[in-house]
Each structure stands twice: as structure tokens, then as C-alpha cells.
GROMACS .gro file of C-alpha atoms in nm:
model
  318
    1MET     CA    1   1.094   0.845   0.918
    2ASN     CA    2   1.022   0.484   0.971
    3ASP     CA    3   0.568   0.427   0.919
    4MET     CA    4   0.352   0.686   0.793
    5ARG     CA    5  -0.026   0.832   0.757
    6ALA     CA    6  -0.227   0.679   0.524
    7ALA     CA    7  -0.606   0.567   0.482
    8LEU     CA    8  -0.684   0.224   0.589
    9TYR     CA    9  -1.025   0.007   0.608
   10ASP     CA   10  -1.014  -0.345   0.769
   11SER     CA   11  -1.360  -0.463   0.634
   12TYR     CA   12  -1.524  -0.381   0.279
   13GLY     CA   13  -1.876  -0.176   0.372
   14PRO     CA   14  -1.953   0.236   0.392
   15PRO     CA   15  -1.748   0.499   0.356
   16GLU     CA   16  -1.752   0.478   0.697
   17VAL     CA   17  -1.511   0.186   0.707
   18LEU     CA   18  -1.239   0.413   0.645
   19TYR     CA   19  -1.042   0.574   0.852
   20GLU     CA   20  -0.634   0.748   0.913
   21GLY     CA   21  -0.386   0.523   1.011
   22ARG     CA   22   0.008   0.399   1.097
   23VAL     CA   23   0.189   0.183   0.812
   24PRO     CA   24   0.560   0.127   0.772
   25VAL     CA   25   0.681   0.434   0.486
   26PRO     CA   26   0.780   0.242   0.127
   27ALA     CA   27   1.086   0.113   0.126
   28ARG     CA   28   1.246   0.244  -0.216
   29LYS     CA   29   1.313  -0.008  -0.458
   30PRO     CA   30   1.613   0.019  -0.704
   31GLY     CA   31   1.476   0.191  -1.010
   32GLU     CA   32   1.260   0.411  -0.754
   33VAL     CA   33   1.159   0.691  -0.684
   34LEU     CA   34   0.960   0.767  -0.364
   35VAL     CA   35   0.752   1.116  -0.335
   36ARG     CA   36   0.622   1.281  -0.052
   37VAL     CA   37   0.273   1.259  -0.189
   38HIS     CA   38   0.093   1.646  -0.098
   39ALA     CA   39  -0.257   1.546  -0.198
   40ALA     CA   40  -0.383   1.278  -0.393
   41SER     CA   41  -0.812   1.231  -0.537
   42VAL     CA   42  -1.086   1.092  -0.495
   43ASN     CA   43  -1.192   0.842  -0.783
   44GLY     CA   44  -1.500   0.658  -0.838
   45GLY     CA   45  -1.292   0.260  -0.890
   46GLU     CA   46  -1.207   0.270  -0.528
   47LEU     CA   47  -1.540   0.367  -0.369
   48TYR     CA   48  -1.581  -0.045  -0.590
   49GLY     CA   49  -1.298  -0.077  -0.387
   50ARG     CA   50  -1.477  -0.046  -0.079
   51ALA     CA   51  -1.733  -0.187  -0.072
   52GLY     CA   52  -1.617  -0.442  -0.166
   53LYS     CA   53  -1.797  -0.487  -0.508
   54ALA     CA   54  -1.463  -0.595  -0.638
   55ARG     CA   55  -1.294  -0.871  -0.420
   56LEU     CA   56  -1.184  -1.084  -0.677
   57VAL     CA   57  -0.935  -0.828  -0.758
   58THR     CA   58  -0.886  -0.698  -0.437
   59GLY     CA   59  -0.853  -0.949  -0.225
   60ARG     CA   60  -0.933  -1.023   0.156
   61ARG     CA   61  -0.606  -0.901   0.341
   62PHE     CA   62  -0.673  -0.619   0.554
   63PRO     CA   63  -0.590  -0.406   0.599
   64GLN     CA   64  -0.682  -0.251   0.239
   65ARG     CA   65  -0.529   0.062   0.124
   66THR     CA   66  -0.710   0.399  -0.158
   67GLY     CA   67  -0.611   0.665  -0.326
   68LEU     CA   68  -0.472   0.638  -0.694
   69ASP     CA   69  -0.312   0.906  -0.814
   70PHE     CA   70  -0.125   1.152  -0.642
   71ALA     CA   71   0.128   1.534  -0.659
   72GLY     CA   72   0.370   1.581  -0.484
   73GLU     CA   73   0.788   1.592  -0.413
   74VAL     CA   74   1.024   1.409  -0.511
   75ALA     CA   75   1.209   1.323  -0.164
   76GLU     CA   76   1.428   1.045  -0.248
   77VAL     CA   77   1.572   0.930  -0.619
   78ASP     CA   78   1.779   0.545  -0.690
   79ALA     CA   79   2.113   0.652  -0.799
   80SER     CA   80   1.989   0.389  -1.122
   81VAL     CA   81   1.749   0.704  -1.248
   82SER     CA   82   1.823   0.954  -1.395
   83GLY     CA   83   1.652   1.344  -1.456
   84LEU     CA   84   1.492   1.380  -1.139
   85ARG     CA   85   1.622   1.521  -0.807
   86VAL     CA   86   1.532   1.516  -0.503
   87GLY     CA   87   1.289   1.799  -0.455
   88ASP     CA   88   1.105   1.833  -0.823
   89ARG     CA   89   0.766   1.875  -0.824
   90VAL     CA   90   0.534   1.598  -0.987
   91TRP     CA   91   0.244   1.344  -1.072
   92GLY     CA   92   0.148   1.060  -1.174
   93ILE     CA   93  -0.078   0.722  -1.106
   94LEU     CA   94   0.021   0.435  -0.872
   95GLY     CA   95  -0.132   0.210  -1.200
   96ARG     CA   96  -0.319  -0.124  -1.158
   97SER     CA   97  -0.281  -0.086  -0.721
   98PHE     CA   98  -0.479   0.161  -0.439
   99GLY     CA   99  -0.264   0.333  -0.236
  100SER     CA  100  -0.163   0.711  -0.290
  101ALA     CA  101  -0.429   0.867  -0.019
  102ALA     CA  102  -0.034   0.880   0.229
  103GLU     CA  103   0.218   0.989   0.230
  104TYR     CA  104   0.433   0.870   0.112
  105VAL     CA  105   0.454   0.640  -0.233
  106SER     CA  106   0.727   0.466  -0.402
  107VAL     CA  107   0.706   0.451  -0.768
  108ARG     CA  108   0.982   0.372  -1.099
  109PRO     CA  109   0.992   0.686  -1.294
  110ARG     CA  110   0.770   0.642  -1.602
  111GLN     CA  111   0.440   0.645  -1.332
  112ILE     CA  112   0.504   0.990  -1.340
  113ALA     CA  113   0.652   1.344  -1.467
  114TYR     CA  114   0.702   1.688  -1.403
  115ALA     CA  115   0.366   1.882  -1.249
  116PRO     CA  116   0.272   2.152  -1.399
  117GLU     CA  117   0.385   2.506  -1.325
  118ASN     CA  118   0.088   2.690  -1.347
  119VAL     CA  119  -0.092   2.535  -1.046
  120THR     CA  120  -0.105   2.382  -0.730
  121LEU     CA  121   0.015   2.079  -0.615
  122THR     CA  122  -0.293   2.052  -0.447
  123GLU     CA  123  -0.527   2.144  -0.781
  124ALA     CA  124  -0.197   1.950  -0.989
  125ALA     CA  125  -0.346   1.605  -0.724
  126SER     CA  126  -0.745   1.642  -0.942
  127LEU     CA  127  -0.613   1.509  -1.296
  128PRO     CA  128  -0.350   1.227  -1.317
  129ALA     CA  129  -0.622   0.989  -1.409
  130GLY     CA  130  -0.963   1.191  -1.507
  131GLY     CA  131  -0.686   1.462  -1.772
  132THR     CA  132  -0.519   1.112  -1.871
  133THR     CA  133  -0.837   0.904  -1.945
  134SER     CA  134  -0.970   1.144  -2.131
  135LEU     CA  135  -0.655   1.201  -2.301
  136THR     CA  136  -0.717   0.838  -2.414
  137ALA     CA  137  -1.077   0.821  -2.485
  138LEU     CA  138  -1.109   1.082  -2.708
  139ARG     CA  139  -0.701   1.154  -2.925
  140ASP     CA  140  -0.670   0.780  -2.887
  141LYS     CA  141  -0.908   0.598  -2.927
  142ALA     CA  142  -1.255   0.760  -3.028
  143GLY     CA  143  -1.001   0.982  -3.288
  144LEU     CA  144  -1.221   1.240  -3.184
  145ARG     CA  145  -1.130   1.516  -3.479
  146ALA     CA  146  -1.159   1.905  -3.479
  147GLY     CA  147  -1.530   1.955  -3.608
  148GLU     CA  148  -1.687   1.752  -3.502
  149ARG     CA  149  -1.998   1.646  -3.217
  150LEU     CA  150  -1.897   1.555  -2.869
  151LEU     CA  151  -2.160   1.420  -2.625
  152VAL     CA  152  -2.006   1.380  -2.260
  153ARG     CA  153  -2.253   1.190  -2.024
  154GLY     CA  154  -2.136   1.281  -1.663
  155ALA     CA  155  -2.018   1.585  -1.796
  156SER     CA  156  -1.964   1.746  -1.407
  157GLY     CA  157  -1.780   1.542  -1.259
  158GLY     CA  158  -1.389   1.381  -1.190
  159VAL     CA  159  -1.373   1.237  -1.545
  160GLY     CA  160  -1.703   1.457  -1.753
  161SER     CA  161  -1.533   1.828  -1.621
  162VAL     CA  162  -1.199   1.712  -1.807
  163ALA     CA  163  -1.347   1.576  -2.081
  164VAL     CA  164  -1.540   1.853  -2.184
  165GLN     CA  165  -1.259   2.077  -2.171
  166LEU     CA  166  -1.016   1.842  -2.405
  167GLY     CA  167  -1.334   1.753  -2.653
  168LYS     CA  168  -1.253   2.190  -2.718
  169ALA     CA  169  -0.925   2.175  -2.741
  170LEU     CA  170  -0.939   1.872  -2.970
  171GLY     CA  171  -1.172   2.113  -3.111
  172ALA     CA  172  -1.519   2.010  -3.066
  173HIS     CA  173  -1.880   2.116  -3.092
  174VAL     CA  174  -1.888   1.942  -2.702
  175THR     CA  175  -2.251   1.906  -2.581
  176GLY     CA  176  -2.294   1.813  -2.191
  177LEU     CA  177  -2.508   1.569  -2.021
  178ALA     CA  178  -2.537   1.685  -1.627
  179SER     CA  179  -2.764   1.766  -1.382
  180ALA     CA  180  -2.975   2.047  -1.407
  181LYS     CA  181  -2.800   2.221  -1.102
  182ASN     CA  182  -2.466   2.218  -1.268
  183SER     CA  183  -2.513   2.330  -1.645
  184ASP     CA  184  -2.357   2.656  -1.582
  185PHE     CA  185  -2.077   2.502  -1.463
  186VAL     CA  186  -2.025   2.254  -1.795
  187ARG     CA  187  -2.106   2.569  -1.949
  188GLU     CA  188  -1.845   2.758  -1.781
  189LEU     CA  189  -1.601   2.484  -1.883
  190GLY     CA  190  -1.670   2.587  -2.274
  191ALA     CA  191  -1.946   2.294  -2.417
  192ASP     CA  192  -2.174   2.509  -2.600
  193GLU     CA  193  -2.479   2.260  -2.467
  194VAL     CA  194  -2.596   2.137  -2.168
  195LEU     CA  195  -2.907   1.879  -2.136
  196GLU     CA  196  -3.069   1.818  -1.800
  197HIS     CA  197  -2.969   1.433  -1.740
  198ARG     CA  198  -3.311   1.361  -1.564
  199THR     CA  199  -3.548   1.525  -1.801
  200THR     CA  200  -3.357   1.427  -2.153
  201PRO     CA  201  -3.457   1.034  -2.311
  202LEU     CA  202  -3.089   0.972  -2.410
  203ALA     CA  203  -3.313   0.748  -2.716
  204GLU     CA  204  -3.432   1.074  -2.751
  205LEU     CA  205  -3.061   1.242  -2.829
  206ASP     CA  206  -2.987   1.360  -3.162
  207ARG     CA  207  -2.694   1.238  -3.286
  208TYR     CA  208  -2.323   1.236  -3.245
  209ASP     CA  209  -1.974   1.089  -3.373
  210VAL     CA  210  -1.756   1.054  -3.072
  211ILE     CA  211  -2.010   0.951  -2.710
  212MET     CA  212  -1.801   0.952  -2.390
  213ASP     CA  213  -1.991   0.780  -2.163
  214THR     CA  214  -1.843   0.826  -1.753
  215VAL     CA  215  -2.181   0.636  -1.613
  216GLY     CA  216  -2.235   0.266  -1.748
  217THR     CA  217  -2.542   0.185  -1.789
  218GLU     CA  218  -2.745   0.179  -2.155
  219HIS     CA  219  -2.493   0.146  -2.402
  220ARG     CA  220  -2.678  -0.032  -2.580
  221VAL     CA  221  -2.971   0.271  -2.618
  222LEU     CA  222  -2.645   0.497  -2.642
  223ARG     CA  223  -2.494   0.327  -2.921
  224THR     CA  224  -2.814   0.411  -3.115
  225ARG     CA  225  -2.722   0.793  -3.100
  226LEU     CA  226  -2.453   0.736  -3.253
  227ALA     CA  227  -2.356   0.874  -3.679
  228PRO     CA  228  -2.256   0.698  -3.905
  229GLY     CA  229  -1.941   0.601  -3.797
  230GLY     CA  230  -1.989   0.740  -3.495
  231ARG     CA  231  -1.768   0.570  -3.197
  232LEU     CA  232  -1.881   0.522  -2.844
  233VAL     CA  233  -1.610   0.528  -2.572
  234SER     CA  234  -1.718   0.429  -2.237
  235ILE     CA  235  -1.471   0.437  -1.906
  236ALA     CA  236  -1.716   0.191  -1.689
  237PHE     CA  237  -1.971  -0.057  -1.671
  238ASP     CA  238  -2.324  -0.138  -1.518
  239ILE     CA  239  -2.171  -0.303  -1.182
  240ASP     CA  240  -2.507  -0.421  -1.083
  241ARG     CA  241  -2.434  -0.664  -1.483
  242PRO     CA  242  -2.055  -0.655  -1.505
  243VAL     CA  243  -2.105  -1.000  -1.671
  244ARG     CA  244  -2.383  -0.827  -1.917
  245SER     CA  245  -2.219  -0.504  -1.982
  246ILE     CA  246  -1.897  -0.603  -2.051
  247GLY     CA  247  -1.985  -0.853  -2.219
  248TYR     CA  248  -2.138  -0.602  -2.444
  249LEU     CA  249  -1.944  -0.332  -2.517
  250LEU     CA  250  -1.670  -0.654  -2.615
  251GLY     CA  251  -1.885  -0.759  -2.858
  252SER     CA  252  -2.001  -0.433  -2.980
  253ALA     CA  253  -1.582  -0.337  -3.032
  254VAL     CA  254  -1.613  -0.617  -3.362
  255HIS     CA  255  -1.921  -0.557  -3.477
  256GLY     CA  256  -2.070  -0.288  -3.657
  257ARG     CA  257  -1.964   0.018  -3.827
  258GLN     CA  258  -2.045   0.239  -3.491
  259ARG     CA  259  -1.782   0.065  -3.298
  260VAL     CA  260  -1.768   0.083  -2.907
  261ARG     CA  261  -1.424   0.109  -2.707
  262PHE     CA  262  -1.424   0.001  -2.389
  263PHE     CA  263  -1.018   0.030  -2.112
  264SER     CA  264  -0.896   0.056  -1.791
  265GLY     CA  265  -0.584   0.280  -1.796
  266ASN     CA  266  -0.249   0.203  -1.698
  267PRO     CA  267  -0.107   0.575  -1.851
  268LYS     CA  268   0.313   0.647  -1.825
  269HIS     CA  269   0.545   0.874  -1.832
  270ASP     CA  270   0.486   1.074  -2.133
  271LEU     CA  271   0.096   1.067  -2.087
  272PHE     CA  272   0.142   1.266  -1.771
  273ALA     CA  273   0.374   1.511  -2.000
  274GLU     CA  274   0.128   1.578  -2.258
  275LEU     CA  275  -0.162   1.634  -2.000
  276SER     CA  276   0.079   1.915  -1.812
  277ALA     CA  277   0.099   2.047  -2.151
  278TYR     CA  278  -0.242   2.146  -2.172
  279VAL     CA  279  -0.195   2.255  -1.852
  280GLU     CA  280   0.010   2.524  -1.827
  281ARG     CA  281  -0.128   2.607  -2.235
  282GLY     CA  282  -0.490   2.697  -2.033
  283ASP     CA  283  -0.652   2.413  -2.212
  284LEU     CA  284  -0.752   2.209  -1.929
  285ARG     CA  285  -0.788   2.383  -1.597
  286PRO     CA  286  -0.845   2.182  -1.243
  287VAL     CA  287  -1.140   2.123  -1.146
  288VAL     CA  288  -1.119   2.119  -0.708
  289ASP     CA  289  -1.524   2.054  -0.539
  290THR     CA  290  -1.364   2.059  -0.186
  291VAL     CA  291  -1.013   2.001  -0.032
  292HIS     CA  292  -1.059   1.749   0.296
  293PRO     CA  293  -0.831   1.615   0.493
  294LEU     CA  294  -0.620   1.269   0.546
  295ALA     CA  295  -0.850   1.234   0.867
  296GLY     CA  296  -1.167   1.317   0.680
  297ILE     CA  297  -1.165   1.073   0.409
  298ALA     CA  298  -1.434   0.904   0.449
  299ALA     CA  299  -1.666   1.192   0.431
  300ALA     CA  300  -1.468   1.247   0.083
  301HIS     CA  301  -1.587   0.881  -0.027
  302ARG     CA  302  -1.925   0.969   0.113
  303ALA     CA  303  -1.955   1.305  -0.055
  304LEU     CA  304  -1.865   1.126  -0.426
  305GLU     CA  305  -2.183   0.877  -0.374
  306GLU     CA  306  -2.418   1.094  -0.282
  307GLY     CA  307  -2.323   1.192  -0.604
  308GLY     CA  308  -2.343   1.590  -0.765
  309VAL     CA  309  -1.966   1.661  -0.686
  310ARG     CA  310  -1.813   1.936  -0.973
  311GLY     CA  311  -1.440   1.759  -1.073
  312LYS     CA  312  -1.254   1.597  -0.750
  313HIS     CA  313  -1.297   1.494  -0.401
  314VAL     CA  314  -0.862   1.590  -0.328
  315ILE     CA  315  -0.778   1.461   0.032
  316GLN     CA  316  -0.504   1.683   0.162
  317LEU     CA  317  -0.150   1.553   0.301
  318VAL     CA  318   0.127   1.835   0.371
   0.00000   0.00000   0.00000
């Protein structure tokens, strides 16, 4: 086992720069676990990275990799690691780097947890990034309480579809903002109300205790739709005006009763374990839009860029 299949690209550009290539199997370092990846999902941040919109972070060394979260089976365990055995079903996130769209990843135990037993590994792969992001945003950052009114902007997407479900599990009255063609889908996820995002001006929305924004634009308008003491949590910023957008988010986090929270997640073991419990209780179900082979990585990126996704595009490796 010297090399493996992986999604690669040799230059920044459109989805078509992606291809299935071969790279060395990662060398398991002391204290790490080698995981055979069954499936990985496609996340919005990977689109920006591939397009070169984050090159100050991703740099200019090629080929580069893609993929953030994954689900699979433990293939090797360092002797110093306890609690994990070869064959264990696990899921997790690489952290602040890409590369999970490959046959193997080597990670520290804190980056993974047991995958839920009541879903397949392909289904499980759709949840680690969106699930931990939503749980952190709603419960930890916004402090969403039972009976409060929650608005989820981008309610049908990879993060929004999870946020709708977790909002209901936390006891909130949930309103989803989505396209007309996805309205019934968002209701099926548990939303109490769905608004069509093209025909509903943000400035005319009701007021909400918590707004979760997955789009990253018009934060000033969204903030006016908060009830007294309301909280706006954004997981994205305006990629076309990054300095202004991030500056506003940071300033609004300090000033005013209606606080804005912005964060970039790097979840650990305990949060993955909590997410597994939500799935196994039936409070959260995976939503897979389309399963693609690794050779179809470009098509998966293209489909996510074109919009209208319901849940996640998943890359199947096993």
C-alpha cells in the first residue's frame, strides 16, 4: 500500500481543474490513526479554495487537495492510542486543511469519534462539517433556547438543512428561508414556516431571537430583523467584499444589544460524539443530495456551485 486515489488540482480555476489522481498514502505519525475513507462530502469552503479565492491561505504549491470531512473505518492505530481498534466505524474532520477526498487520511484521535450506528457511512459523511457547525452556532454561540424564534437563511443547504433539524430538537420555532422549489423539502425537515428567498425582502422579515446565516451577505439588514436581545450567527462572509464584511462582523460582535457572532469551526472529539447521539436518537437525519464517484469530483463541485442543493453532495470512495 504505497499510493492511493485522491482528488487533486494543479491550478486554481473552475471545477474542471479537479481530477482523480494518485498520491502517497499518508504516513501515520506517532499518536495518529489511519482511517480508510468510505465517503467525504463537498463543502462551500472547498469551492473558494479551489477557485483561488483563499490563496493567501492555500498558497501556490500544487497539486492541491480537496475534502474536509469524512466517514470510514479505522485501518491502523498507533500503539499509544487507546479506545480505538482496527475496523471501528468513525467520522470526523481534518481540521484547517483539505484532503479527505482520498482513500486514506491520518488523523489524531481528537479529530474523530464513533460514527452513528443507525446510518450508512455514506450517509454519515454528509454530517460532520455541517452538523458540528450548526450545533456550535445554535447552542454554543447563539444560546438558542426552547420557545425562541429561529430563522435559518439557506435552509436547504448542507449546513442549513442540519440547522433546521437541530433548531427543532432544541425546541425553537423554526422559519426557513429557501427557494420555492425547496419549500416542501425544508418543511419535511421540521420547519414550522418556509419563506421564498427571492420574493421575500430581508428588510421586511419578522423579528427573530436567533438568525443563522449561511450565505454571508447583507448582515446589516439581517441585524435589523433581530428582536431585542437577539443574536445573529453567520458562518460565512461576503467573499466579494471580505475586508468590509469581516470588519462589520467583528465590530458588531462587540457593540449593541443585538450581537453578531462569526466563527470558523475546528471541532473536536466530544462534539462529534454529541452529533452521533442526535443522529442515533432520531433528532437529526443525514440529507444526501447526490452520491458521486471520486472521478466525478468536478461534477460534484459544479453542482454545488450551481445551487439548489438539498443537503450534501457526497463523494463515494468505497
